Short mmCIF file of C-alpha atoms in Angstrom, two decimals:
data_model
loop_
_atom_site.label_atom_id
_atom_site.label_comp_id
_atom_site.label_asym_id
_atom_site.label_seq_id
_atom_site.Cartn_x
_atom_site.Cartn_y
_atom_site.Cartn_z
CA PHE A 11 16.20 0.49 11.92
CA PRO A 12 18.00 2.25 9.06
CA LYS A 13 20.31 5.12 9.83
CA GLU A 14 19.70 8.59 8.46
CA MET A 15 20.53 8.54 4.75
CA VAL A 16 19.48 9.80 1.35
CA ILE A 17 18.77 7.34 -1.46
CA GLU A 18 18.02 8.65 -4.91
CA VAL A 19 15.28 6.74 -6.70
CA PRO A 20 14.44 7.39 -10.38
CA ALA A 21 10.70 7.36 -9.76
CA THR A 22 8.18 10.06 -10.51
CA TYR A 23 6.27 10.31 -7.21
CA ASN A 24 7.07 9.54 -3.58
CA GLY A 25 5.04 6.91 -1.79
CA ALA A 26 5.25 4.79 1.38
CA LEU A 27 8.04 3.17 3.41
CA LEU A 28 7.95 0.02 5.54
CA VAL A 29 10.66 -1.67 7.61
CA SER A 30 10.75 -5.37 8.52
CA SER A 31 13.06 -5.74 11.51
CA LYS A 32 12.74 -9.54 11.35
CA ALA A 33 13.70 -9.86 7.69
CA ARG A 34 15.95 -6.76 7.82
CA LYS A 35 14.31 -5.28 4.76
CA LEU A 36 13.27 -1.78 3.75
CA TYR A 37 10.31 -1.70 1.37
CA ALA A 38 9.80 1.50 -0.61
CA GLY A 39 6.64 2.01 -2.62
CA TRP A 40 6.97 4.68 -5.27
CA GLY A 41 4.76 6.31 -7.84
CA ASP A 42 4.99 5.79 -11.57
CA GLN A 43 3.56 7.02 -14.81
CA GLU A 44 2.01 4.96 -17.57
CA GLY A 45 4.52 2.49 -18.92
CA GLU A 46 6.55 2.57 -15.67
CA SER A 47 4.54 0.24 -13.44
CA GLU A 48 7.34 -2.33 -13.46
CA ARG A 49 9.39 -0.22 -11.03
CA GLY A 50 6.91 0.81 -8.35
CA LEU A 51 8.21 -1.33 -5.43
CA TRP A 52 11.84 -1.19 -4.32
CA VAL A 53 13.34 -3.59 -1.75
CA TYR A 54 16.60 -2.94 0.12
CA ASP A 55 18.60 -4.99 2.62
CA ILE A 56 19.30 -3.42 6.01
CA GLN A 57 22.88 -4.15 7.05
CA SER A 58 23.91 -5.26 10.54
CA ASP A 59 24.95 -1.68 11.38
CA GLY A 60 21.53 -0.37 10.30
CA GLU A 61 22.75 1.06 7.02
CA VAL A 62 20.97 0.81 3.68
CA THR A 63 23.48 1.29 0.90
CA GLY A 64 20.94 1.98 -1.83
CA SER A 65 23.07 -0.01 -4.28
CA ASP A 66 21.44 -3.41 -3.85
CA GLU A 67 17.82 -2.57 -4.65
CA ARG A 68 15.49 -5.11 -6.23
CA VAL A 69 12.64 -3.61 -8.22
CA TYR A 70 9.11 -5.01 -8.59
CA PRO A 71 5.77 -3.78 -9.97
CA ASN A 72 3.48 -1.96 -7.55
CA SER A 73 0.46 -3.52 -9.27
CA PRO A 74 -0.30 -6.13 -11.93
CA GLU A 75 -2.95 -3.78 -13.35
CA PRO A 76 -2.00 -1.57 -16.33
CA ILE A 77 -2.14 2.21 -16.07
CA PRO A 78 -4.59 3.65 -18.62
CA PRO A 79 -3.07 5.38 -21.65
CA PRO A 80 -3.45 9.18 -21.65
CA PRO A 81 -6.63 10.60 -23.16
CA PRO A 82 -6.50 12.66 -26.35
CA GLY A 83 -4.47 15.75 -25.62
CA GLY A 84 -2.99 14.30 -22.44
CA GLY A 85 0.77 14.03 -22.41
CA PRO A 86 3.12 11.66 -20.56
CA GLY A 87 2.36 11.51 -16.86
CA HIS A 88 -1.29 12.49 -17.29
CA TYR A 89 -2.21 9.33 -15.36
CA PHE A 90 -0.02 7.93 -12.61
CA ARG A 91 -0.14 5.46 -9.74
CA ALA A 92 1.38 5.85 -6.27
CA VAL A 93 1.64 3.58 -3.24
CA GLY A 94 -0.41 5.07 -0.42
CA GLY A 95 0.42 2.53 2.29
CA MET A 96 2.04 -0.83 3.03
CA LEU A 97 1.56 -3.54 5.66
CA LEU A 98 3.20 -6.85 6.54
CA SER A 99 1.17 -9.85 7.66
CA PRO A 100 2.04 -10.88 11.25
CA ASP A 101 3.77 -14.05 10.02
CA GLY A 102 5.85 -12.06 7.53
CA LYS A 103 4.64 -14.12 4.58
CA ARG A 104 2.70 -11.39 2.77
CA LEU A 105 3.19 -7.76 1.85
CA TYR A 106 0.09 -5.61 1.28
CA LEU A 107 0.24 -2.51 -0.89
CA GLY A 108 -2.52 0.09 -1.10
CA VAL A 109 -2.25 2.00 -4.35
CA ARG A 110 -4.01 5.15 -5.45
CA GLY A 111 -4.47 6.61 -8.89
CA GLY A 112 -3.74 10.05 -10.22
CA ARG A 113 -6.57 11.31 -12.42
CA HIS A 114 -7.89 7.79 -12.83
CA SER A 115 -9.75 5.29 -10.66
CA GLU A 116 -7.96 2.24 -9.29
CA LYS A 117 -10.52 -0.54 -9.61
CA LYS A 118 -8.25 -3.01 -7.79
CA PRO A 119 -6.17 -0.92 -5.37
CA LEU A 120 -5.24 -3.71 -2.92
CA VAL A 121 -2.09 -5.51 -4.10
CA VAL A 122 -0.73 -8.60 -2.32
CA TYR A 123 2.74 -10.12 -2.64
CA ASP A 124 3.93 -13.45 -1.24
CA LEU A 125 7.28 -13.17 0.55
CA ASP A 126 9.96 -15.85 0.82
CA GLU A 127 11.73 -16.77 4.06
CA LYS A 128 14.10 -13.82 3.60
CA GLY A 129 11.27 -11.30 3.14
CA GLU A 130 11.77 -10.98 -0.60
CA PRO A 131 8.72 -10.75 -2.89
CA LYS A 132 8.16 -13.92 -4.89
CA GLY A 133 5.78 -14.77 -7.70
CA LYS A 134 3.32 -12.42 -9.32
CA PRO A 135 1.31 -9.93 -7.22
CA ARG A 136 -2.48 -10.21 -6.98
CA ALA A 137 -4.82 -7.20 -7.11
CA TYR A 138 -8.22 -6.94 -5.42
CA ALA A 139 -11.12 -4.51 -5.42
CA MET A 140 -11.81 -2.83 -2.07
CA GLY A 141 -15.18 -1.19 -2.61
CA ASN A 142 -13.84 2.33 -3.20
CA PHE A 143 -14.01 2.75 -6.94
CA HIS A 144 -12.59 6.27 -7.01
CA LEU A 145 -8.89 6.92 -6.57
CA GLY A 146 -7.84 3.97 -4.41
CA ILE A 147 -6.28 3.38 -0.97
CA SER A 148 -4.52 5.99 1.15
CA HIS A 149 -4.28 4.15 4.51
CA MET A 150 -4.58 0.55 5.79
CA LEU A 151 -4.82 -1.30 9.12
CA LEU A 152 -4.87 -4.97 10.13
CA ASP A 153 -7.02 -6.07 13.04
CA PRO A 154 -5.10 -7.84 15.87
CA ARG A 155 -6.17 -11.30 14.68
CA ALA A 156 -5.11 -10.47 11.09
CA SER A 157 -8.52 -11.59 9.87
CA ILE A 158 -9.80 -8.21 8.63
CA LEU A 159 -8.07 -5.55 6.56
CA TYR A 160 -9.35 -1.98 7.01
CA THR A 161 -8.79 0.63 4.30
CA ILE A 162 -9.75 4.21 3.53
CA GLY A 163 -9.19 6.16 0.35
CA TRP A 164 -9.72 9.48 -1.29
CA GLY A 165 -13.12 9.70 -2.89
CA GLY A 166 -14.80 7.54 -0.26
CA THR A 167 -16.42 8.96 2.88
CA GLY A 168 -16.34 5.73 4.86
CA LEU A 169 -14.44 2.61 5.81
CA PHE A 170 -13.82 -0.35 3.52
CA THR A 171 -13.05 -3.80 4.95
CA MET A 172 -11.84 -7.07 3.48
CA PRO A 173 -12.00 -10.47 5.26
CA LEU A 174 -8.76 -12.45 5.19
CA GLU A 175 -8.18 -16.21 5.25
CA ASN A 176 -4.59 -17.23 5.99
CA GLY A 177 -3.60 -13.70 5.07
CA GLU A 178 -5.25 -13.74 1.64
CA PRO A 179 -8.29 -11.60 0.78
CA ALA A 180 -11.40 -13.76 0.75
CA GLY A 181 -14.98 -12.84 -0.05
CA ASP A 182 -16.29 -9.43 -0.99
CA PRO A 183 -15.26 -6.08 0.49
CA GLN A 184 -17.75 -4.26 2.71
CA ALA A 185 -18.34 -0.51 2.75
CA TYR A 186 -19.38 1.42 5.89
CA THR A 187 -20.24 4.95 4.85
CA PHE A 188 -20.57 7.66 7.49
CA GLY A 189 -20.05 11.37 7.68
CA TYR A 190 -19.52 13.71 4.78
CA ASN A 191 -15.74 14.01 4.80
CA ALA A 192 -13.08 12.09 2.91
CA LYS A 193 -10.89 10.12 5.33
CA SER A 194 -7.13 10.66 5.08
CA SER A 195 -5.77 8.60 8.01
CA MET A 196 -6.97 6.39 10.86
CA LEU A 197 -5.77 4.97 14.17
CA PRO A 198 -7.19 2.19 16.38
CA SER A 199 -7.84 2.58 20.09
CA ASP A 200 -5.58 0.62 22.46
CA ARG A 201 -8.13 -2.20 22.69
CA PHE A 202 -8.98 -1.96 18.98
CA ASP A 203 -12.65 -1.47 19.87
CA CYS A 204 -12.97 1.76 17.88
CA LEU A 205 -11.26 3.58 15.04
CA ILE A 206 -10.36 7.27 14.95
CA PHE A 207 -10.40 8.99 11.57
CA ALA A 208 -8.85 12.23 10.38
CA GLY A 209 -10.81 13.75 7.54
CA GLN A 210 -10.73 16.66 5.15
CA PRO A 211 -11.54 19.42 5.81
CA ALA A 212 -10.07 19.23 9.33
CA THR A 213 -12.40 16.76 11.06
CA VAL A 214 -11.95 13.96 13.59
CA GLU A 215 -14.49 11.12 13.58
CA VAL A 216 -14.72 8.07 15.88
#
């Protein structure tokens, strides 16, 4: 794992971090304003001593979808996009990004990258709808068989799932609405036979 360090990133909003111990990569998902979506995913190498220099970053888009232009009277940064969560497929061949919008709805908040044998993104990312047509994704989980992706997001009061085939989203997302609170995070039980949700205002749901 990386040592304690500070890396300055010229991005507008903080986002999510993910470490691949197998590929020795640090993935950093940042936020961006309109016109800046080409620099929303940063990839660093983790050295043998655990250090990340911050001088070898490779920069990729955090979504293939454009950010809407500002409305009349709205200045730069009126709309923005941030990465709310990231996951690696168990085989290390795909990177999943959950993005969320600022003041705009993310119609396709699930972004998928193929990774090469060194863990580096390759090709163009794909974006998918997840059933929550409000602000996007704030948290994601993979089931133990890697055949279902679970997501929650601000603006939705339930759980949104996507079936996977060979790690790629397949079929239509399903929405399971329950309770009256927006879900902000979730954890599985040890046997993955139930999910525990933290909601706002302070609420725990199972």
